[in-house]
PDB file of C-alpha atoms and ligand atoms in Angstrom:
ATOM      1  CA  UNK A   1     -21.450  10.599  -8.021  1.00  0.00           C
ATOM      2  CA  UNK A   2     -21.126  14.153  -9.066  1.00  0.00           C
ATOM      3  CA  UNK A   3     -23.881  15.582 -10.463  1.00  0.00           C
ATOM      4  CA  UNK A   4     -22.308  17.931 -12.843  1.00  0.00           C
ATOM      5  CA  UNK A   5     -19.791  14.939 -14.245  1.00  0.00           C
ATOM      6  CA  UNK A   6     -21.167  13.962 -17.231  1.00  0.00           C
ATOM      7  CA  UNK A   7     -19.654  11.134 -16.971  1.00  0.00           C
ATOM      8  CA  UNK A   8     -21.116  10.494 -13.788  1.00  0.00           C
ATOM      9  CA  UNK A   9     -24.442  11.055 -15.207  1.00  0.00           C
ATOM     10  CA  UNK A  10     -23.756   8.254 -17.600  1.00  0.00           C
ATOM     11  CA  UNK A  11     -23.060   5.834 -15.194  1.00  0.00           C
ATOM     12  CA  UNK A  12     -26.191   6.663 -13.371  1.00  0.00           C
ATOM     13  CA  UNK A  13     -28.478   6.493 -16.352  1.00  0.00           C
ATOM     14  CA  UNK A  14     -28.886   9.960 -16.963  1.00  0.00           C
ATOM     15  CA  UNK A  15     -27.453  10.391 -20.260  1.00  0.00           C
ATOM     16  CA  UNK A  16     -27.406   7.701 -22.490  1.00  0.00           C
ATOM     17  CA  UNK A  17     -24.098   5.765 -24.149  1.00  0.00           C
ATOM     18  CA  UNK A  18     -23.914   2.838 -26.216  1.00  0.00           C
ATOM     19  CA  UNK A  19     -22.369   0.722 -23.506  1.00  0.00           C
ATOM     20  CA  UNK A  20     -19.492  -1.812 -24.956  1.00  0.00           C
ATOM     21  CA  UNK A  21     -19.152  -3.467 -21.709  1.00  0.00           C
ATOM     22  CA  UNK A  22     -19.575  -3.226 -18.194  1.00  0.00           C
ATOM     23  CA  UNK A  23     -18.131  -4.395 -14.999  1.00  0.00           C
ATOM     24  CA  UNK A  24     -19.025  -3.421 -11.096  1.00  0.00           C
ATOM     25  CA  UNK A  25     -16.471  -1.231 -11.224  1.00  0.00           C
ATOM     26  CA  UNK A  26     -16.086  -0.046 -14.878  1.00  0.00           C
ATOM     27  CA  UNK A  27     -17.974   1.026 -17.677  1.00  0.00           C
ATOM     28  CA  UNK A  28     -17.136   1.294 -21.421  1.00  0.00           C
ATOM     29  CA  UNK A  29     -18.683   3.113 -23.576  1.00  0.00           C
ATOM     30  CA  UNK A  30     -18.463   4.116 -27.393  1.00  0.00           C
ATOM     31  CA  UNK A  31     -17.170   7.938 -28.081  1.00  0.00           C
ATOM     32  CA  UNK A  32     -19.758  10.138 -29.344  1.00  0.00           C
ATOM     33  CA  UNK A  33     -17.217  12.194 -31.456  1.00  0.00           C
ATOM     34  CA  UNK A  34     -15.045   8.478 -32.924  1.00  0.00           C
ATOM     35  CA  UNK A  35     -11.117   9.062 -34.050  1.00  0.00           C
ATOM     36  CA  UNK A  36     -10.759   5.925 -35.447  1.00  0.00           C
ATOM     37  CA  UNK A  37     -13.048   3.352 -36.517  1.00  0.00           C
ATOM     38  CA  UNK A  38     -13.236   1.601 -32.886  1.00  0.00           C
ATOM     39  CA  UNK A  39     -12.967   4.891 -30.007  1.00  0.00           C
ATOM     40  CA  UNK A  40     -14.278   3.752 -27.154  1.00  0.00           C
ATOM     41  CA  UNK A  41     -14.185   5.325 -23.461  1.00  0.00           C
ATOM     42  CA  UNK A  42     -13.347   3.003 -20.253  1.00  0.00           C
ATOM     43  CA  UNK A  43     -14.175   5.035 -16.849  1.00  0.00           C
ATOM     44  CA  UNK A  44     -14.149   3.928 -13.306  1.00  0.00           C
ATOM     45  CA  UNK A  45     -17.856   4.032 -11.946  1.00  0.00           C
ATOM     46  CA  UNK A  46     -16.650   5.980  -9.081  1.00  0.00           C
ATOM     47  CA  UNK A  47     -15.485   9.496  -9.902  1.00  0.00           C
ATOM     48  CA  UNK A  48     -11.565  10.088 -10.334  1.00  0.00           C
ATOM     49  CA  UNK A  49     -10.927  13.654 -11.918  1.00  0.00           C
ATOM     50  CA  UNK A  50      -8.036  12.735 -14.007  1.00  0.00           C
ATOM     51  CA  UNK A  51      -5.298   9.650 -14.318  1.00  0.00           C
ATOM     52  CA  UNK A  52      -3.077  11.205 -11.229  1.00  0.00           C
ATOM     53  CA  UNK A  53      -6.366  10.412  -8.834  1.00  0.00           C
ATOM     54  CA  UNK A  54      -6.786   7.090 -10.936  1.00  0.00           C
ATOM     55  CA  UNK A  55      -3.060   6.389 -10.190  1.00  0.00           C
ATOM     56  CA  UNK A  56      -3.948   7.028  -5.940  1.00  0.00           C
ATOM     57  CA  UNK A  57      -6.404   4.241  -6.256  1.00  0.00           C
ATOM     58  CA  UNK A  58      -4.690   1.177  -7.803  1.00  0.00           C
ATOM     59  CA  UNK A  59      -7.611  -0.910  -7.537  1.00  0.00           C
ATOM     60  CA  UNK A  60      -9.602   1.163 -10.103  1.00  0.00           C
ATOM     61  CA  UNK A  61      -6.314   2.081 -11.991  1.00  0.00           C
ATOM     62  CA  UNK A  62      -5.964  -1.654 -12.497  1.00  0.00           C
ATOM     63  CA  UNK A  63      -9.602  -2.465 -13.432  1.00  0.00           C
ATOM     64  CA  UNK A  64      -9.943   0.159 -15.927  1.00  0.00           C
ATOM     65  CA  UNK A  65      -6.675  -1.155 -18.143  1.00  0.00           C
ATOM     66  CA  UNK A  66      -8.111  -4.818 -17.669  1.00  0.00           C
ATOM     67  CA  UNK A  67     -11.691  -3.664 -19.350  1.00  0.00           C
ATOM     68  CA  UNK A  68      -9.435  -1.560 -21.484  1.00  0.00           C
ATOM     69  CA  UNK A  69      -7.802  -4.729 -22.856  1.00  0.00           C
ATOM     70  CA  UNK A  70     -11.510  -6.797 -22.841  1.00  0.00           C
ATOM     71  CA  UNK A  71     -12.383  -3.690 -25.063  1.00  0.00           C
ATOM     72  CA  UNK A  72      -9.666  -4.240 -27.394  1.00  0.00           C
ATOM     73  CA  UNK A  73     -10.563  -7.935 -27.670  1.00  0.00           C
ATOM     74  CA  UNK A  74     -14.182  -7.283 -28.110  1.00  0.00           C
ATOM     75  CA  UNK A  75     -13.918  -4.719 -31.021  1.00  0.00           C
ATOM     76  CA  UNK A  76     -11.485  -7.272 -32.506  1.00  0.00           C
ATOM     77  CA  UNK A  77      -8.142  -5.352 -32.486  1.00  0.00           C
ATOM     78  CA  UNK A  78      -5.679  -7.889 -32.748  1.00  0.00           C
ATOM     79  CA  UNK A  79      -3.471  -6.071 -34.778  1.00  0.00           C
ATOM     80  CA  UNK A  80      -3.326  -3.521 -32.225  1.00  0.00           C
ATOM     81  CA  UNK A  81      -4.484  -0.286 -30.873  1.00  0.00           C
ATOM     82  CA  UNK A  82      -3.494   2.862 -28.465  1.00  0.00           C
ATOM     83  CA  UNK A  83      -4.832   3.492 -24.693  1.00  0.00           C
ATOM     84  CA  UNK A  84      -5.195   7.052 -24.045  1.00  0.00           C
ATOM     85  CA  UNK A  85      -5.730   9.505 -20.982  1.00  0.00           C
ATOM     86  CA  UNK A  86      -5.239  12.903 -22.063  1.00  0.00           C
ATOM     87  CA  UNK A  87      -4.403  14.460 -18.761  1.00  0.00           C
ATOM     88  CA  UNK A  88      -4.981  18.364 -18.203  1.00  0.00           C
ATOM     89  CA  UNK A  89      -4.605  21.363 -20.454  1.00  0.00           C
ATOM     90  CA  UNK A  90      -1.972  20.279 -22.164  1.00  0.00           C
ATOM     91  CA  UNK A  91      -3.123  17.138 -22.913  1.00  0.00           C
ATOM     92  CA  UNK A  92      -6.180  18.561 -24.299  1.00  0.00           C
ATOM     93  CA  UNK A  93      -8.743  16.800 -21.466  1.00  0.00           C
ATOM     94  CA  UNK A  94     -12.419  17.950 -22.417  1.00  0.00           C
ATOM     95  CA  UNK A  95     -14.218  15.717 -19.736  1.00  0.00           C
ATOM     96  CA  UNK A  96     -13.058  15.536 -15.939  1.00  0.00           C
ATOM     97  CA  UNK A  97     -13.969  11.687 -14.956  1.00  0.00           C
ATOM     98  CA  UNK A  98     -10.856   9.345 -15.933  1.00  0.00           C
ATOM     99  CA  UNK A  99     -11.280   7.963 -19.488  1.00  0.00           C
ATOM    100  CA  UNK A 100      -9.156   5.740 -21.170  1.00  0.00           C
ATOM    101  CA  UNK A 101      -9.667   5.769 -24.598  1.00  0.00           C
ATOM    102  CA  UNK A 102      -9.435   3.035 -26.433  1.00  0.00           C
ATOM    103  CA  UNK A 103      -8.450   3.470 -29.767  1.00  0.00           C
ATOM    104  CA  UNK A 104      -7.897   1.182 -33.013  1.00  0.00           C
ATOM    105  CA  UNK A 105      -9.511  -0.653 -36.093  1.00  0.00           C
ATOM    106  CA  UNK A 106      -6.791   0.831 -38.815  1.00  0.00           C
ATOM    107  CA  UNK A 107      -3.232   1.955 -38.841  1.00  0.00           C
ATOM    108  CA  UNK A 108      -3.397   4.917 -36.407  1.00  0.00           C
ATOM    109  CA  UNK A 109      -0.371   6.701 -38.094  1.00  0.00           C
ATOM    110  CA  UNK A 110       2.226   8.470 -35.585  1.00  0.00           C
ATOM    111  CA  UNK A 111       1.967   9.118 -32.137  1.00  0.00           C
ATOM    112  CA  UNK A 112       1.608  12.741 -32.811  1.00  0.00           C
ATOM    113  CA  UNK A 113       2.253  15.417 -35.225  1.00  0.00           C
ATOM    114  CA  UNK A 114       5.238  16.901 -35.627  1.00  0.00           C
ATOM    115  CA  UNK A 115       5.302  20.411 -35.354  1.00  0.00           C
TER     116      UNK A 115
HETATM  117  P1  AMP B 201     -10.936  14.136 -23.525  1.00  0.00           P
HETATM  118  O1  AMP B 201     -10.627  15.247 -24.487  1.00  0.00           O
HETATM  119  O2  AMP B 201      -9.822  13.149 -23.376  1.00  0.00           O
HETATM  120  O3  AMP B 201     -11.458  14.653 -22.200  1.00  0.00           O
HETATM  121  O4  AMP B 201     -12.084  13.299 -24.220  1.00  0.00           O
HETATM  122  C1  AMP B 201     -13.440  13.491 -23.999  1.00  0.00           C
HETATM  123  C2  AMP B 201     -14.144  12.608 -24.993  1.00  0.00           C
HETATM  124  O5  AMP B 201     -15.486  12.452 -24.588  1.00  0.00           O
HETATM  125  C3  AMP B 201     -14.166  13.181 -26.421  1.00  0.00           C
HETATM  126  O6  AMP B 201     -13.523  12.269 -27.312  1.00  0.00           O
HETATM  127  C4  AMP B 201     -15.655  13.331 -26.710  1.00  0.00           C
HETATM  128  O7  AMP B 201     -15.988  13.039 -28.062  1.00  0.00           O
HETATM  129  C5  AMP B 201     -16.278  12.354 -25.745  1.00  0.00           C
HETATM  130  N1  AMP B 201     -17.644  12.647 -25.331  1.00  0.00           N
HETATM  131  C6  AMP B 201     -18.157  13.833 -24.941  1.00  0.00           C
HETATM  132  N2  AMP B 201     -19.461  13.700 -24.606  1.00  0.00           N
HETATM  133  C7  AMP B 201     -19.767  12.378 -24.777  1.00  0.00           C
HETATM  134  C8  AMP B 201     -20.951  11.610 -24.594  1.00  0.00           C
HETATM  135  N3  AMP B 201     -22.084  12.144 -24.155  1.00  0.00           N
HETATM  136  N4  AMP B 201     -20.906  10.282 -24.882  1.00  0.00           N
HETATM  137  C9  AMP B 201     -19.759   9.713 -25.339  1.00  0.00           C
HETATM  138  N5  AMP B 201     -18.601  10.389 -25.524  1.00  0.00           N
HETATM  139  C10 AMP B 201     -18.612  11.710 -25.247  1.00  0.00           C
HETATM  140 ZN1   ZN B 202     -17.603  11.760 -12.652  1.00  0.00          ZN
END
């Protein structure tokens, strides 16, 4: 754990989340700032700064998608959803643990804007 990762601090108790579901090696967790009618968060326990780290660990990398995909099926998205892991500056990551986000519950419209 790191004690200045939030989400660390969530997985420890810390902070509190309304907790979807949880594994041994997963948590998910609903976003506190929702996109979508279903945005919910799916981290490894065990700190991984970003999806490249996730990536060097496919034990965890797998994990995560599979709670990912429990998430879907929980919230009821069966007519589909998005996965996200904004990655870096670019990407526009706010929070350095791994997060998938799991996205969904209406037509999401396209991938991104154009410019
Ligand atoms: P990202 O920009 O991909 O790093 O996303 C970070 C996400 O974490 C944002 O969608 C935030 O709304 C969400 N977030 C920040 N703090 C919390 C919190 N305490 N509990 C749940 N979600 C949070
Ligand atoms: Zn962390």
């Amino acid at each position: 754990m790191e004690n200045s990762c939030l989400f660390c601090r969530i997985v420890a108790g810390e902070i509190p989340a309304t907790v979807v579901h949880r594994t041994d090696t997963t948590l998910a967790f609903r976003d506190i700032d929702p996109k979508a009618p279903s945005h919910v968060l799916v981290i490894p326990v065990t700190h991984h700064a970003n999806v490249i780290e996730l990536a060097a660990d496919p034990a965890a990398a797998a994990d995560v998608l599979a709670t990912a995909a429990k998430v879907a099926e929980l919230e009821g998205l069966a007519d589909g959803f998005r996965v996200i892991f904004n990655t870096g500056a670019h990407g526009g990551q706010e929070v350095f643990h791994v997060h998938a986000h799991v996205v969904g519950g209406a037509p999401l419209g396209p991938m991104l804007a154009r410019r």
